[in-house]
């Protein structure tokens, strides 16, 4: 045994010292083998308790800590009783250890972490022995707490007392703490064992445990009082610290079990005064522990509502908390800017206590059937509401938020009462809501000492989250008393803005709150109209006459008044960045207001253009205002005159300089600097909004085409010149900056085009086209760059983007550039570009229609072959699966786009007709796969369109069909496939996506029926459906419905038919 023990100790020492590399792994393997041994606990127990020659312990703390871990493994999850010999060995060793180490020793003074670990191990021993082997556990412990007669000690042993407290805390955690239970893996045996232990403790020892804990606490309180009175110094100070520690842990222990033992034991005429005394104790830990204990007492579940009400009345916590809130708030005020986090945590604990008290009273007022109990509980609740508001008004958000659950419950109760009764709101409740709203509006303010632009992101996010929560309370009050909220918000915002306009000095956070209230008023004012009517009390005006209507003669709504005051106040010039940014956010949000008060447009734009906005030295400000300016221009472009548009453009011309930034790479060897540079967020991303706004401003000159063309050219010419210079600077892939500059300029040119309205199709009479020659020149310049730089993906991506925007703006004007564009985009091609490329072709088809025919004729064959090759490859992972699915869907989208744009002849051209059969076969495969309903639907949609264009009978006798024999393919292959799909077991018609596929199949079948007419009717009635064993009458009914019903009615009939047939099979 001695040799094994020494080996065990040496192995632990080596294992805990990684520097002993040669033996480290060997030691770990040895210890692992020892732990598998059923008698390992004996070694561990001996190592832990073995005394040393100096009266202490023989082995180092880390060795003994590992020994306790071995004992834990032996005892934890043990649900069978220990044998007598094992139990007696453990019990005797533990009691001897406690007596020598805690009663007469230093209680592990040199390794305090061992105290907590031993308490846990002893708890595990208790859990598996208390019921059957060690029912006297607590009696044995209590015997150790009382001072031995052989000593001069007159009080309870503090070491043993603290050990007892830790053990009871551990026991409570193991058998009653739901948080701990939910954190570990569920075990039915453990759950049953813990329940038996909890019930046994309640029955046998709860009274004695409670008496012992409270007696030790009371003794500690008496010692604290005496020592404080005498003035603690030297050894007396240590005694006072010891007494405080005992009382602190004693109250924590009391708090741990009040929830699961009889309330009559814990709430008595002795305990209540003791707890209230400790709730005001000078020691912060004691106060916090006491607040927790009272919180758990109040929250304890009681069967009878009358008992709960009596408990609350006995405690009289409302008055106590009222007094303590006033006292702690006074102390908080006297501290000024000197924060005491400890004392703030005490106010937080008091807030939590009040919150639980209020929630329990709410349960009684809302759920109790006894009217007298409800009435009394309601009175008590009303008494604590002012205290709740004071906690909510606390400047520290953690304290403020402690009462949020109570407030939410109260407001929910008010909302229920409001819905169920048409009577006006009770004056008392309205007064409370008014006071609450005052608190909310004050708490919505930033701290005056904070700077949101230069504060920790977590702190900023925390305040934004607080604002959201406060907003939900405001919304709740709004549902109860809308007028109260809208009037309060409107009054505060208007008063603040008017004061500023009149020259009154405002704190920045007051100014920001006023602007913020205008910002959120659109969400608050649920009764407000939409569009212009949200801001102006005008009669309904037809959409086509709104531009001619003069709204200035109509009075403003409340929100309109607030926005008008916001603009007129000049608060956009307030010398604080947060205020100004909130102003910009607000005006950009409510663009419709400026359509009814056009005189507010110029002051707003001038504010955006100055050094606090677009021309700010702060890049983060510029970045955001670029977007807000674009949004404002886009929303109110029809209210901006051509003269103003030219002026605005001149004001931002200096900002239209391309800014290129290179990111710092984490792994330069493996990362593509170009891809990282274009994907990393930079100010250029925001600058693109400015280029789009530029395009919008130029487009406002559409009535003077020559001026518009000249102005557009004045914007794009510097970019085209810079594009040419950058192109010439690119000699190879190492010229990163000029390559990026080319990318950025192409993107900017695309965004300028995006700012123009889309080219109409068909073109209406009198339409004035945009400067097509300028855009043609831009397109040509981009194409030149692409031809020279098509090896760079960033240039290909930017070109696709820009041409998509230019096509949308100019229609077929640049059609002659498309063949060369496609050739260069495909010259160097990465698989991941395929989806974007197909989407681009789809857009080109939509805009260019028949002008795309020649390009498609050359493209569709190789593209289809390439895609079918990709789709045929095995899928090896999640990313592969996503790419595979997206590619398939983009391809189907392209095919449907081609055929719906009447470009289907491309499939039967001399170049491509040999590939048609393969194309149709691939569509059938996709139509048969219910694992991807979106693609399956698209495949049936394509096949239905094919029927429309290729299966139409000839109108002239003797004329040849476009695709002779195509109807046979439909009858022999596609129709059977459609019916086979709906019979598949995995075709789950309870799935909404599958129902959509089912309806597309209905569309396809009806298309066949209506396209081929009587021939199709005969085919279904006489050939196909009988071959599927359909009764004649059913086949006839089905074919008749398919022929005679409209599309919507047949889809419903078909869906119900399939559902019924699947249910009956």
PDB file of C-alpha atoms in Angstrom, residues 219-335:
ATOM      1  CA  UNK A 219     -24.266  34.391  17.560  1.00  0.00           C
ATOM      2  CA  UNK A 220     -22.201  35.958  14.762  1.00  0.00           C
ATOM      3  CA  UNK A 221     -24.437  39.030  14.725  1.00  0.00           C
ATOM      4  CA  UNK A 222     -23.997  39.444  18.475  1.00  0.00           C
ATOM      5  CA  UNK A 223     -20.213  39.164  18.111  1.00  0.00           C
ATOM      6  CA  UNK A 224     -20.196  41.708  15.252  1.00  0.00           C
ATOM      7  CA  UNK A 225     -22.221  44.136  17.324  1.00  0.00           C
ATOM      8  CA  UNK A 226     -19.937  43.813  20.328  1.00  0.00           C
ATOM      9  CA  UNK A 227     -16.716  44.116  18.350  1.00  0.00           C
ATOM     10  CA  UNK A 228     -17.999  47.124  16.382  1.00  0.00           C
ATOM     11  CA  UNK A 229     -19.073  48.788  19.597  1.00  0.00           C
ATOM     12  CA  UNK A 230     -15.701  48.186  21.237  1.00  0.00           C
ATOM     13  CA  UNK A 231     -13.831  49.394  18.151  1.00  0.00           C
ATOM     14  CA  UNK A 232     -12.035  46.674  16.206  1.00  0.00           C
ATOM     15  CA  UNK A 233      -8.255  46.849  16.025  1.00  0.00           C
ATOM     16  CA  UNK A 234      -5.531  44.231  15.610  1.00  0.00           C
ATOM     17  CA  UNK A 235      -6.775  40.830  16.687  1.00  0.00           C
ATOM     18  CA  UNK A 236     -10.257  42.272  17.297  1.00  0.00           C
ATOM     19  CA  UNK A 237     -10.369  43.327  13.648  1.00  0.00           C
ATOM     20  CA  UNK A 238      -9.566  39.786  12.602  1.00  0.00           C
ATOM     21  CA  UNK A 239     -12.311  38.536  14.934  1.00  0.00           C
ATOM     22  CA  UNK A 240     -14.763  40.986  13.348  1.00  0.00           C
ATOM     23  CA  UNK A 241     -13.816  39.821   9.840  1.00  0.00           C
ATOM     24  CA  UNK A 242     -14.316  36.227  10.988  1.00  0.00           C
ATOM     25  CA  UNK A 243     -17.735  37.032  12.452  1.00  0.00           C
ATOM     26  CA  UNK A 244     -18.780  38.880   9.269  1.00  0.00           C
ATOM     27  CA  UNK A 245     -17.676  35.916   7.161  1.00  0.00           C
ATOM     28  CA  UNK A 246     -19.709  33.504   9.297  1.00  0.00           C
ATOM     29  CA  UNK A 247     -22.846  35.672   9.164  1.00  0.00           C
ATOM     30  CA  UNK A 248     -22.451  36.252   5.402  1.00  0.00           C
ATOM     31  CA  UNK A 249     -22.161  32.538   4.612  1.00  0.00           C
ATOM     32  CA  UNK A 250     -24.851  31.697   7.162  1.00  0.00           C
ATOM     33  CA  UNK A 251     -27.368  33.978   5.470  1.00  0.00           C
ATOM     34  CA  UNK A 252     -26.359  32.618   2.050  1.00  0.00           C
ATOM     35  CA  UNK A 253     -26.973  29.125   3.394  1.00  0.00           C
ATOM     36  CA  UNK A 254     -30.348  30.157   4.786  1.00  0.00           C
ATOM     37  CA  UNK A 255     -31.217  31.609   1.360  1.00  0.00           C
ATOM     38  CA  UNK A 256     -30.257  28.345  -0.341  1.00  0.00           C
ATOM     39  CA  UNK A 257     -32.856  26.231   1.450  1.00  0.00           C
ATOM     40  CA  UNK A 258     -35.778  28.612   2.130  1.00  0.00           C
ATOM     41  CA  UNK A 259     -37.247  27.618  -1.213  1.00  0.00           C
ATOM     42  CA  UNK A 260     -37.502  23.918  -0.434  1.00  0.00           C
ATOM     43  CA  UNK A 261     -38.206  23.540   3.290  1.00  0.00           C
ATOM     44  CA  UNK A 262     -41.307  24.450   5.308  1.00  0.00           C
ATOM     45  CA  UNK A 263     -41.963  28.206   5.315  1.00  0.00           C
ATOM     46  CA  UNK A 264     -43.046  27.969   8.971  1.00  0.00           C
ATOM     47  CA  UNK A 265     -39.455  27.137   9.900  1.00  0.00           C
ATOM     48  CA  UNK A 266     -37.848  30.005   8.010  1.00  0.00           C
ATOM     49  CA  UNK A 267     -40.343  32.816   8.587  1.00  0.00           C
ATOM     50  CA  UNK A 268     -40.860  33.298  12.331  1.00  0.00           C
ATOM     51  CA  UNK A 269     -41.118  36.162  14.772  1.00  0.00           C
ATOM     52  CA  UNK A 270     -37.367  35.724  15.365  1.00  0.00           C
ATOM     53  CA  UNK A 271     -36.137  35.413  11.785  1.00  0.00           C
ATOM     54  CA  UNK A 272     -37.987  38.394  10.285  1.00  0.00           C
ATOM     55  CA  UNK A 273     -36.469  41.019  12.639  1.00  0.00           C
ATOM     56  CA  UNK A 274     -33.054  39.342  12.247  1.00  0.00           C
ATOM     57  CA  UNK A 275     -33.267  39.532   8.442  1.00  0.00           C
ATOM     58  CA  UNK A 276     -34.409  43.160   8.465  1.00  0.00           C
ATOM     59  CA  UNK A 277     -31.532  44.042  10.793  1.00  0.00           C
ATOM     60  CA  UNK A 278     -29.070  42.369   8.434  1.00  0.00           C
ATOM     61  CA  UNK A 279     -30.658  44.040   5.381  1.00  0.00           C
ATOM     62  CA  UNK A 280     -29.222  47.319   6.724  1.00  0.00           C
ATOM     63  CA  UNK A 281     -25.958  45.934   8.077  1.00  0.00           C
ATOM     64  CA  UNK A 282     -22.773  47.927   7.393  1.00  0.00           C
ATOM     65  CA  UNK A 283     -21.283  44.846   5.670  1.00  0.00           C
ATOM     66  CA  UNK A 284     -22.155  44.824   1.972  1.00  0.00           C
ATOM     67  CA  UNK A 285     -21.838  41.008   1.516  1.00  0.00           C
ATOM     68  CA  UNK A 286     -24.274  40.467   4.409  1.00  0.00           C
ATOM     69  CA  UNK A 287     -26.770  42.929   2.942  1.00  0.00           C
ATOM     70  CA  UNK A 288     -26.555  41.267  -0.487  1.00  0.00           C
ATOM     71  CA  UNK A 289     -26.999  37.794   1.009  1.00  0.00           C
ATOM     72  CA  UNK A 290     -29.983  38.991   3.065  1.00  0.00           C
ATOM     73  CA  UNK A 291     -31.648  40.613   0.058  1.00  0.00           C
ATOM     74  CA  UNK A 292     -31.302  37.295  -1.799  1.00  0.00           C
ATOM     75  CA  UNK A 293     -32.756  35.367   1.151  1.00  0.00           C
ATOM     76  CA  UNK A 294     -35.797  37.646   1.365  1.00  0.00           C
ATOM     77  CA  UNK A 295     -36.222  37.452  -2.427  1.00  0.00           C
ATOM     78  CA  UNK A 296     -36.368  33.665  -2.249  1.00  0.00           C
ATOM     79  CA  UNK A 297     -38.767  33.727   0.703  1.00  0.00           C
ATOM     80  CA  UNK A 298     -41.153  36.000  -1.191  1.00  0.00           C
ATOM     81  CA  UNK A 299     -40.882  33.877  -4.348  1.00  0.00           C
ATOM     82  CA  UNK A 300     -41.546  30.585  -2.519  1.00  0.00           C
ATOM     83  CA  UNK A 301     -44.525  28.767  -3.952  1.00  0.00           C
ATOM     84  CA  UNK A 302     -47.463  28.361  -1.554  1.00  0.00           C
ATOM     85  CA  UNK A 303     -50.615  26.425  -2.387  1.00  0.00           C
ATOM     86  CA  UNK A 304     -53.098  28.840  -0.848  1.00  0.00           C
ATOM     87  CA  UNK A 305     -53.268  32.453  -2.112  1.00  0.00           C
ATOM     88  CA  UNK A 306     -54.309  33.506   1.394  1.00  0.00           C
ATOM     89  CA  UNK A 307     -51.068  32.087   2.811  1.00  0.00           C
ATOM     90  CA  UNK A 308     -49.026  34.007   0.242  1.00  0.00           C
ATOM     91  CA  UNK A 309     -50.847  37.251   1.086  1.00  0.00           C
ATOM     92  CA  UNK A 310     -50.303  36.641   4.793  1.00  0.00           C
ATOM     93  CA  UNK A 311     -46.585  36.020   4.204  1.00  0.00           C
ATOM     94  CA  UNK A 312     -46.273  39.303   2.277  1.00  0.00           C
ATOM     95  CA  UNK A 313     -48.125  41.171   5.037  1.00  0.00           C
ATOM     96  CA  UNK A 314     -45.961  39.636   7.759  1.00  0.00           C
ATOM     97  CA  UNK A 315     -42.812  40.720   5.941  1.00  0.00           C
ATOM     98  CA  UNK A 316     -44.117  44.281   5.299  1.00  0.00           C
ATOM     99  CA  UNK A 317     -41.444  44.601   2.644  1.00  0.00           C
ATOM    100  CA  UNK A 318     -43.143  47.468   0.855  1.00  0.00           C
ATOM    101  CA  UNK A 319     -42.429  49.921   3.671  1.00  0.00           C
ATOM    102  CA  UNK A 320     -38.950  48.531   4.266  1.00  0.00           C
ATOM    103  CA  UNK A 321     -37.992  48.824   0.597  1.00  0.00           C
ATOM    104  CA  UNK A 322     -39.464  52.328   0.405  1.00  0.00           C
ATOM    105  CA  UNK A 323     -37.225  53.433   3.279  1.00  0.00           C
ATOM    106  CA  UNK A 324     -34.126  51.637   1.989  1.00  0.00           C
ATOM    107  CA  UNK A 325     -34.583  53.005  -1.542  1.00  0.00           C
ATOM    108  CA  UNK A 326     -34.744  56.562  -0.188  1.00  0.00           C
ATOM    109  CA  UNK A 327     -31.728  55.988   2.032  1.00  0.00           C
ATOM    110  CA  UNK A 328     -29.548  54.420  -0.689  1.00  0.00           C
ATOM    111  CA  UNK A 329     -30.622  57.042  -3.257  1.00  0.00           C
ATOM    112  CA  UNK A 330     -29.637  59.808  -0.820  1.00  0.00           C
ATOM    113  CA  UNK A 331     -26.233  58.139  -0.331  1.00  0.00           C
ATOM    114  CA  UNK A 332     -25.896  57.775  -4.106  1.00  0.00           C
ATOM    115  CA  UNK A 333     -26.599  61.487  -4.564  1.00  0.00           C
ATOM    116  CA  UNK A 334     -24.100  62.467  -1.890  1.00  0.00           C
ATOM    117  CA  UNK A 335     -21.378  60.392  -3.592  1.00  0.00           C
TER     118      UNK A 335
END
